CSV table of C-alpha atoms and ligand atoms in Angstrom, one decimal:
chain,number,residue,atom,x,y,z
A,1419,MET,CA,117.4,93.3,92.9
A,1420,THR,CA,120.9,92.8,93.2
A,1421,ASP,CA,123.3,95.2,91.8
A,1422,PRO,CA,125.5,93.3,89.2
A,1423,LEU,CA,129.0,92.8,90.2
A,1424,CYS,CA,131.4,94.3,89.1
A,1425,ILE,CA,135.3,94.0,89.6
A,1426,GLY,CA,137.6,97.0,88.4
A,1427,PRO,CA,136.8,97.5,85.2
A,1428,ILE,CA,135.0,93.9,84.7
A,1429,ARG,CA,130.6,93.7,84.8
A,1430,LEU,CA,129.7,90.6,85.3
A,1431,PRO,CA,126.4,89.7,84.4
A,1432,SER,CA,125.1,88.4,87.9
A,1433,ALA,CA,126.5,88.4,91.4
A,1434,VAL,CA,127.0,85.0,91.6
A,1435,ILE,CA,130.4,83.2,90.8
A,1436,LEU,CA,131.1,79.6,91.0
A,1437,ALA,CA,133.7,78.5,93.6
A,1438,PRO,CA,136.9,77.8,92.4
A,1439,MET,CA,137.8,73.4,93.1
A,1440,SER,CA,140.4,71.3,92.5
A,1441,GLY,CA,139.4,68.2,90.8
A,1442,VAL,CA,135.6,69.2,90.0
A,1443,THR,CA,135.5,72.6,88.0
A,1444,ASP,CA,137.6,71.9,85.1
A,1445,LEU,CA,136.7,73.1,81.6
A,1446,PRO,CA,133.7,70.2,81.5
A,1447,PHE,CA,132.0,71.7,84.6
A,1448,ARG,CA,132.8,75.4,84.4
A,1449,ARG,CA,131.2,75.2,80.7
A,1450,LEU,CA,128.0,73.6,82.0
A,1451,VAL,CA,127.5,76.2,85.0
A,1452,ARG,CA,128.0,78.6,82.3
A,1453,ARG,CA,125.8,77.3,80.3
A,1454,PHE,CA,122.7,77.3,82.4
A,1455,GLY,CA,123.8,81.5,83.6
A,1456,VAL,CA,126.3,83.0,86.3
A,1457,GLY,CA,128.2,85.6,86.6
A,1458,MET,CA,131.5,84.1,86.7
A,1459,THR,CA,134.1,81.0,86.6
A,1460,VAL,CA,136.7,80.2,88.2
A,1461,CYS,CA,139.7,77.9,87.3
A,1462,GLU,CA,140.6,75.3,90.0
A,1463,MET,CA,143.6,76.7,92.0
A,1464,ALA,CA,147.4,76.6,89.7
A,1465,ALA,CA,150.3,76.6,91.8
A,1466,SER,CA,152.6,79.6,90.4
A,1467,LYS,CA,156.3,77.5,90.9
A,1468,ALA,CA,154.1,74.7,89.0
A,1469,ILE,CA,153.1,77.3,86.0
A,1470,LEU,CA,157.1,79.0,86.0
A,1471,GLN,CA,158.6,75.3,86.2
A,1472,ASN,CA,156.2,73.1,83.5
A,1473,VAL,CA,154.3,75.7,81.5
A,1474,ASP,CA,152.5,74.0,79.5
A,1475,GLU,CA,151.3,71.2,81.6
A,1476,GLU,CA,150.2,73.5,84.4
A,1477,LEU,CA,148.6,75.9,81.6
A,1478,ARG,CA,146.3,72.8,79.7
A,1479,LYS,CA,144.6,72.5,83.1
A,1480,LEU,CA,143.6,76.4,83.1
A,1481,ALA,CA,142.4,76.2,79.6
A,1482,LEU,CA,143.1,79.8,78.8
A,1483,ASP,CA,142.2,79.4,74.9
A,1484,ASP,CA,138.2,78.9,76.1
A,1485,VAL,CA,137.2,81.6,74.8
A,1486,GLY,CA,133.3,81.3,75.6
A,1487,GLU,CA,134.5,81.9,79.4
A,1488,ALA,CA,134.5,85.4,79.9
A,1489,PRO,CA,136.4,86.6,81.8
A,1490,ARG,CA,138.9,84.0,82.0
A,1491,ALA,CA,139.4,84.1,86.0
A,1492,VAL,CA,142.7,82.1,86.9
A,1493,GLN,CA,143.7,81.7,90.8
A,1494,LEU,CA,146.6,81.0,91.4
A,1495,ALA,CA,148.5,79.7,94.8
A,1496,GLY,CA,152.1,80.7,96.1
A,1497,CYS,CA,154.4,81.6,99.0
A,1498,GLU,CA,157.0,83.6,97.3
A,1499,PRO,CA,156.0,87.3,95.7
A,1500,GLU,CA,158.8,87.2,93.1
A,1501,ALA,CA,157.5,83.6,91.7
A,1502,LEU,CA,154.0,84.7,92.3
A,1503,ALA,CA,153.8,87.8,90.8
A,1504,GLU,CA,156.1,86.0,87.1
A,1505,ALA,CA,153.6,83.4,87.6
A,1506,ALA,CA,150.2,86.0,87.2
A,1507,ARG,CA,152.5,88.1,84.5
A,1508,ILE,CA,152.4,84.3,82.5
A,1509,VAL,CA,148.6,83.8,83.1
A,1510,GLU,CA,147.7,86.7,81.9
A,1511,GLY,CA,150.0,86.9,79.0
A,1512,LEU,CA,148.2,83.9,78.1
A,1513,GLY,CA,144.5,85.8,78.1
A,1514,ALA,CA,143.7,85.7,82.1
A,1515,ASP,CA,141.4,88.8,82.6
A,1516,LEU,CA,141.5,88.1,86.3
A,1517,ILE,CA,144.0,86.9,88.9
A,1518,ASP,CA,142.7,85.3,92.2
A,1519,ILE,CA,145.1,85.0,94.8
A,1520,ASN,CA,144.4,81.9,96.9
A,1521,MET,CA,144.9,82.4,100.9
A,1522,GLY,CA,142.0,79.8,101.9
A,1523,CYS,CA,143.0,76.7,101.1
A,1524,PRO,CA,143.3,74.3,104.1
A,1525,ALA,CA,144.8,71.1,102.7
A,1526,LYS,CA,148.5,70.4,105.2
A,1527,LYS,CA,150.2,70.0,101.1
A,1528,VAL,CA,149.6,73.6,100.8
A,1529,THR,CA,149.8,75.6,104.1
A,1530,GLY,CA,152.8,72.7,105.3
A,1531,SER,CA,156.3,73.3,104.1
A,1532,GLN,CA,155.0,75.7,101.5
A,1533,GLN,CA,153.5,77.8,103.7
A,1534,ALA,CA,150.5,79.0,101.1
A,1535,GLY,CA,146.8,79.2,101.2
A,1536,SER,CA,145.4,79.7,104.7
A,1537,ALA,CA,148.5,79.5,106.4
A,1538,LEU,CA,149.1,83.1,104.9
A,1539,MET,CA,146.4,84.0,107.2
A,1540,ARG,CA,149.0,83.4,110.1
A,1541,ASP,CA,151.3,86.1,108.7
A,1542,LEU,CA,149.7,89.0,107.2
A,1543,ASP,CA,153.1,91.2,106.2
A,1544,HIS,CA,153.8,88.0,104.0
A,1545,ALA,CA,150.4,87.7,102.5
A,1546,THR,CA,150.4,91.7,102.3
A,1547,ALA,CA,153.7,91.3,99.7
A,1548,LEU,CA,152.4,88.7,97.8
A,1549,ILE,CA,149.3,90.8,96.8
A,1550,SER,CA,151.1,93.6,96.3
A,1551,ALA,CA,153.7,91.9,94.1
A,1552,THR,CA,151.2,90.4,91.9
A,1553,VAL,CA,149.2,93.3,91.4
A,1554,LYS,CA,152.6,95.5,91.2
A,1555,ALA,CA,153.4,92.6,87.9
A,1556,VAL,CA,149.8,92.5,86.1
A,1557,ASP,CA,147.5,95.6,84.6
A,1558,VAL,CA,143.9,92.8,84.8
A,1559,PRO,CA,142.6,92.9,88.7
A,1560,VAL,CA,144.1,91.3,90.8
A,1561,THR,CA,141.5,89.4,93.7
A,1562,VAL,CA,142.2,87.3,97.0
A,1563,LYS,CA,140.2,84.3,98.4
A,1564,MET,CA,140.3,84.1,102.0
A,1565,ARG,CA,139.0,81.8,105.1
A,1566,THR,CA,137.5,84.1,108.4
A,1567,GLY,CA,141.2,83.5,109.9
A,1568,TRP,CA,143.5,80.5,111.2
A,1569,ASP,CA,141.5,79.5,113.9
A,1570,ASP,CA,139.1,80.8,116.5
A,1571,GLU,CA,141.3,82.8,118.3
A,1572,THR,CA,143.1,84.8,115.1
A,1573,ARG,CA,139.7,85.7,113.1
A,1574,ASN,CA,142.0,88.2,111.2
A,1575,ALA,CA,139.8,88.3,107.3
A,1576,PRO,CA,138.6,92.3,108.4
A,1577,GLU,CA,142.5,92.9,108.5
A,1578,LEU,CA,144.0,90.8,105.4
A,1579,ALA,CA,140.8,93.0,103.4
A,1580,HIS,CA,142.1,95.9,104.4
A,1581,ARG,CA,145.8,95.6,103.9
A,1582,ALA,CA,144.2,93.5,100.1
A,1583,GLU,CA,142.7,96.8,99.8
A,1584,GLY,CA,145.3,99.1,100.2
A,1585,GLU,CA,147.3,97.4,97.9
A,1586,GLY,CA,145.3,97.0,95.3
A,1587,ALA,CA,143.0,94.1,95.1
A,1588,GLN,CA,139.8,94.6,93.4
A,1589,LEU,CA,137.5,91.9,95.2
A,1590,VAL,CA,138.1,89.7,98.1
A,1591,THR,CA,136.1,86.7,98.9
A,1592,VAL,CA,135.6,85.0,102.3
A,1593,HIS,CA,134.2,81.6,103.3
A,1594,GLY,CA,132.9,81.5,106.7
A,1595,ARG,CA,135.2,78.6,108.2
A,1596,THR,CA,138.4,79.4,109.9
A,1597,ARG,CA,141.4,76.9,108.2
A,1598,CYS,CA,141.1,74.8,111.7
A,1599,GLN,CA,138.2,74.2,110.9
A,1600,PHE,CA,138.4,73.0,107.7
A,1601,TYR,CA,135.1,71.8,106.5
A,1602,THR,CA,133.5,71.5,110.0
A,1603,GLY,CA,130.9,73.2,111.8
A,1604,SER,CA,128.9,75.6,109.6
A,1605,ALA,CA,129.9,79.0,107.2
A,1606,ASP,CA,129.7,82.1,109.8
A,1607,TRP,CA,128.3,84.1,107.1
A,1608,ASP,CA,127.0,87.2,110.0
A,1609,PHE,CA,131.1,87.1,110.7
A,1610,VAL,CA,132.0,88.2,107.3
A,1611,ALA,CA,129.7,91.7,108.0
A,1612,GLY,CA,133.0,92.9,109.9
A,1613,VAL,CA,135.1,92.5,106.1
A,1614,VAL,CA,132.2,94.4,104.6
A,1615,ASP,CA,131.9,96.8,107.0
A,1616,ARG,CA,135.8,97.3,106.7
A,1617,ILE,CA,136.6,97.9,102.9
A,1618,SER,CA,135.3,99.6,99.9
A,1619,ILE,CA,135.9,97.1,97.6
A,1620,PRO,CA,133.1,94.2,96.3
A,1621,VAL,CA,132.8,91.5,98.9
A,1622,VAL,CA,131.8,87.8,97.8
A,1623,ILE,CA,130.6,85.7,100.7
A,1624,ASN,CA,131.0,81.9,100.4
A,1625,GLY,CA,130.4,78.8,102.4
A,1626,ASP,CA,127.5,76.3,103.0
A,1627,ILE,CA,125.0,78.2,100.1
A,1628,THR,CA,122.5,75.3,99.3
A,1629,SER,CA,119.9,76.7,98.3
A,1630,VAL,CA,118.3,80.1,96.6
A,1631,GLU,CA,117.0,80.4,100.6
A,1632,LYS,CA,120.5,80.7,101.7
A,1633,ALA,CA,121.8,82.3,99.3
A,1634,VAL,CA,119.4,85.2,100.3
A,1635,GLU,CA,120.2,84.8,103.5
A,1636,ALA,CA,124.4,84.6,103.4
A,1637,LYS,CA,123.7,87.8,101.6
A,1638,THR,CA,121.8,89.9,103.8
A,1639,ARG,CA,123.3,88.2,106.7
A,1640,SER,CA,126.9,89.4,105.7
A,1641,GLY,CA,125.9,92.3,103.4
A,1642,ALA,CA,128.5,90.9,100.6
A,1643,ALA,CA,127.9,92.3,97.3
A,1644,GLY,CA,128.0,88.7,95.6
A,1645,VAL,CA,127.8,84.9,96.8
A,1646,MET,CA,130.3,82.1,95.6
A,1647,ILE,CA,129.1,78.6,95.1
A,1648,GLY,CA,130.9,75.8,95.6
A,1649,ARG,CA,129.7,72.2,96.8
A,1650,GLY,CA,126.0,73.7,96.2
A,1651,ALA,CA,126.8,72.7,92.2
A,1652,TYR,CA,127.4,69.3,92.6
A,1653,GLY,CA,125.3,67.4,90.3
A,1654,ARG,CA,123.6,70.6,90.1
A,1655,PRO,CA,125.1,72.8,87.2
A,1656,TRP,CA,122.0,74.9,87.4
A,1657,PHE,CA,121.9,75.8,90.6
A,1658,PRO,CA,124.3,79.2,90.5
A,1659,ALA,CA,121.4,79.8,87.6
A,1660,GLN,CA,118.6,79.6,89.7
A,1661,VAL,CA,120.4,81.5,92.4
A,1662,ALA,CA,121.1,84.5,89.7
A,1663,ALA,CA,118.1,84.3,88.5
A,1664,TYR,CA,116.5,85.0,92.0
A,1665,LEU,CA,118.9,87.7,92.7
A,1666,ALA,CA,118.2,89.0,90.0
A,1667,ASP,CA,114.6,90.1,89.9
A,1668,GLY,CA,112.7,87.3,92.0
A,1669,THR,CA,112.9,84.7,89.2
A,1670,ILE,CA,112.4,81.2,90.9
A,1671,LEU,CA,113.6,79.2,87.8
A,1672,PRO,CA,112.6,75.6,88.5
A,1673,ASP,CA,114.8,72.7,88.9
A,1674,PRO,CA,115.2,70.5,85.4
A,1675,ALA,CA,112.5,68.1,84.6
A,1676,PRO,CA,113.8,64.2,85.4
A,1677,ALA,CA,114.7,63.7,81.7
A,1678,GLU,CA,116.6,66.9,81.4
A,1679,ARG,CA,119.1,66.2,84.7
A,1680,LEU,CA,119.8,63.3,83.0
A,1681,ALA,CA,120.3,64.7,79.8
A,1682,VAL,CA,123.1,67.0,81.3
A,1683,MET,CA,124.9,64.2,83.1
A,1684,ARG,CA,125.2,62.2,79.9
A,1685,ALA,CA,126.3,65.6,77.8
A,1686,HIS,CA,128.7,66.4,80.6
A,1687,TRP,CA,130.2,62.7,80.9
A,1688,GLU,CA,130.8,63.3,77.4
A,1689,ALA,CA,132.7,66.1,77.6
A,1690,MET,CA,135.1,64.9,80.8
A,1691,LEU,CA,136.4,62.3,78.6
A,1692,GLU,CA,136.7,65.0,75.2
A,1693,THR,CA,138.6,66.9,77.4
A,1694,HIS,CA,140.5,64.3,80.1
A,1695,GLY,CA,141.2,61.4,77.5
A,1696,ARG,CA,139.5,57.8,78.2
A,1697,ILE,CA,141.5,56.9,81.3
A,1698,GLN,CA,141.4,60.3,83.2
A,1699,GLY,CA,137.7,60.9,82.1
A,1700,LEU,CA,136.2,58.1,83.1
A,1701,ARG,CA,138.0,58.3,86.7
A,1702,VAL,CA,137.3,62.6,87.2
A,1703,ALA,CA,133.2,61.5,85.9
A,1704,ARG,CA,132.7,58.8,88.6
A,1705,LYS,CA,131.8,61.2,91.5
A,1706,HIS,CA,130.0,64.2,89.3
A,1707,VAL,CA,128.4,60.7,88.2
A,1708,GLY,CA,127.6,59.6,91.7
A,1709,TRP,CA,126.7,63.3,92.2
A,1710,TYR,CA,123.6,63.5,89.7
A,1711,THR,CA,122.6,60.3,91.1
A,1712,ALA,CA,122.6,59.8,94.8
A,1713,ASN,CA,118.9,60.2,95.3
A,1714,LEU,CA,118.1,58.5,93.0
A,1715,PRO,CA,115.7,54.8,92.9
A,1716,ASN,CA,118.2,52.0,92.0
A,1717,SER,CA,121.6,54.6,91.5
A,1718,ALA,CA,123.3,52.1,93.4
A,1719,ALA,CA,124.0,49.4,91.0
A,1720,PHE,CA,124.1,51.9,88.6
A,1721,ARG,CA,127.1,53.7,90.5
A,1722,GLN,CA,128.5,50.4,91.0
A,1723,THR,CA,128.9,50.0,87.1
A,1724,VAL,CA,130.3,53.3,86.7
A,1725,ASN,CA,132.7,52.9,89.4
A,1726,ASN,CA,134.2,49.8,88.5
A,1727,THR,CA,134.7,49.4,84.6
A,1728,MET,CA,137.1,51.7,82.5
A,1729,ASP,CA,135.0,50.5,79.2
A,1730,GLU,CA,133.9,53.7,78.4
A,1731,ALA,CA,131.2,51.4,76.6
A,1732,VAL,CA,129.7,49.9,79.4
A,1733,VAL,CA,129.2,53.4,81.0
A,1734,ARG,CA,127.6,54.5,78.2
A,1735,ASP,CA,125.1,51.4,78.1
A,1736,ALA,CA,124.3,51.1,81.7
A,1737,ILE,CA,123.9,55.1,81.3
A,1738,ALA,CA,121.0,54.4,79.1
A,1739,ARG,CA,119.7,51.7,80.7
A,1740,PHE,CA,119.2,53.8,83.6
A,1741,GLU,CA,117.9,56.3,81.6
A,1742,GLU,CA,115.0,54.5,80.1
A,1743,THR,CA,114.3,52.5,84.1
A,1744,LEU,CA,114.3,55.3,85.6
A,1745,LEU,CA,111.4,57.3,83.5
A,1746,ALA,CA,109.7,53.9,82.8
A,1747,THR,CA,109.0,54.3,86.9
A,1748,ASP,CA,106.4,56.4,88.7
A,1749,ARG,CA,109.1,56.3,91.7
A,1750,PHE,CA,111.4,58.2,89.8
A,1751,ALA,CA,108.8,61.4,89.6
A,1752,VAL,CA,108.9,61.3,92.8
A,1753,ALA,CA,112.0,61.1,94.2
A,1754,ALA,CA,112.9,64.0,91.5
B,2441,FMN,C1,136.9,69.3,96.4
B,2441,FMN,C2,136.6,71.0,96.8
B,2441,FMN,C3,138.4,71.7,95.9
B,2441,FMN,C4,138.4,73.0,96.6
B,2441,FMN,N1,139.4,73.4,95.1
B,2441,FMN,C5,139.6,75.0,95.6
B,2441,FMN,C6,140.5,75.7,95.1
B,2441,FMN,O1,141.1,75.5,93.9
B,2441,FMN,N2,140.9,77.0,95.4
B,2441,FMN,C7,140.1,77.6,96.6
B,2441,FMN,O2,140.4,78.7,96.5
B,2441,FMN,N3,138.7,76.5,97.2
B,2441,FMN,C8,139.0,75.4,96.5
B,2441,FMN,N4,137.9,74.8,97.3
B,2441,FMN,C9,136.9,75.7,98.4
B,2441,FMN,C10,136.0,76.1,98.1
B,2441,FMN,O3,136.4,77.0,97.0
B,2441,FMN,C11,134.9,77.0,98.7
B,2441,FMN,O4,135.6,78.0,99.4
B,2441,FMN,C12,134.3,76.0,99.6
B,2441,FMN,O5,134.1,74.7,99.2
B,2441,FMN,C13,133.2,77.2,100.7
B,2441,FMN,O6,132.3,76.8,99.8
B,2441,FMN,P1,131.3,76.3,99.6
B,2441,FMN,O7,130.1,75.5,101.0
B,2441,FMN,O8,129.5,76.9,98.1
B,2441,FMN,O9,131.1,74.5,99.2
B,2441,FMN,C14,137.3,73.8,97.9
B,2441,FMN,C15,136.3,73.1,97.9
B,2441,FMN,C16,136.2,71.2,98.0
B,2441,FMN,C17,135.0,70.8,98.3
């Protein structure tokens, strides 16, 4: 039985968090994952400078008016203490309940000229100044998401976590890879035990948690207070709830039946069109449809249709026909 996860005054209903993923964890996906059950979802990363320069557009992405999302956790990226602090103040004013600082993004456009994301793990004094400025700027809890370090020679997550705690951060998440690994190799859950030993605030383990067994193993080996799930939820918005139920009291929630899985995909697809509009919605939806159907028989032809039309009626019809065909075949039951 896992204790509930507390972030300062915020008590989460479970110790499972959906990872922030740009281009994936938009409002429809977060809502869906919450509907199944999860401790917390986090918005896609928002650039602090963009918030200051074009408040409306960047803030719409955060969907802070979604009252169902509690706590409303916003992740900010930035490399200038004043700009990060000001962006944090703005999002707090608009209803954010928690602010996470991105110190883990490996993308060159973030770590390059901007020196943000995981580049901050190469300059801990600067990273500390950013955390300090953000904590001072807002009343809501501030958390930090990091990797194990920049590369194998400098795995300094325990030191950065220690400094973050010293500046008043309330939780640290560690993706068990270095920046130079990007997404190669495997997450080092054992290394994160060194972060847990170093600080008193909760640590959340992240990286390669794709099954209930792996969630238990990652949590046990790191000693973390909670787990964060990213790619493991691709096409499986119910997966974080399965982990949460098992960690809570050993309950094993079965995968949804095939008919329900396709119903979830259909509802998700409609929600993406409603949120993003037809053109953007059809594009965003393609990758999700691909994940939902990856291992299903005859799905390649179905995806071909979905990926090559900008006509929503064609997609709706293709989904309906795919569903009918699959539910009529025995092979579907085997594949599911
Ligand atoms: C498509 C994609 C987008 C991501 N965007 C973000 C982001 O906006 N902020 C962030 O902190 N991490 C981001 N990440 C990293 C994830 O939050 C997570 O740390 C990483 O995927 C490892 O966890 P996993 O193995 O469970 O996926 C992203 C990862 C992916 C695959």
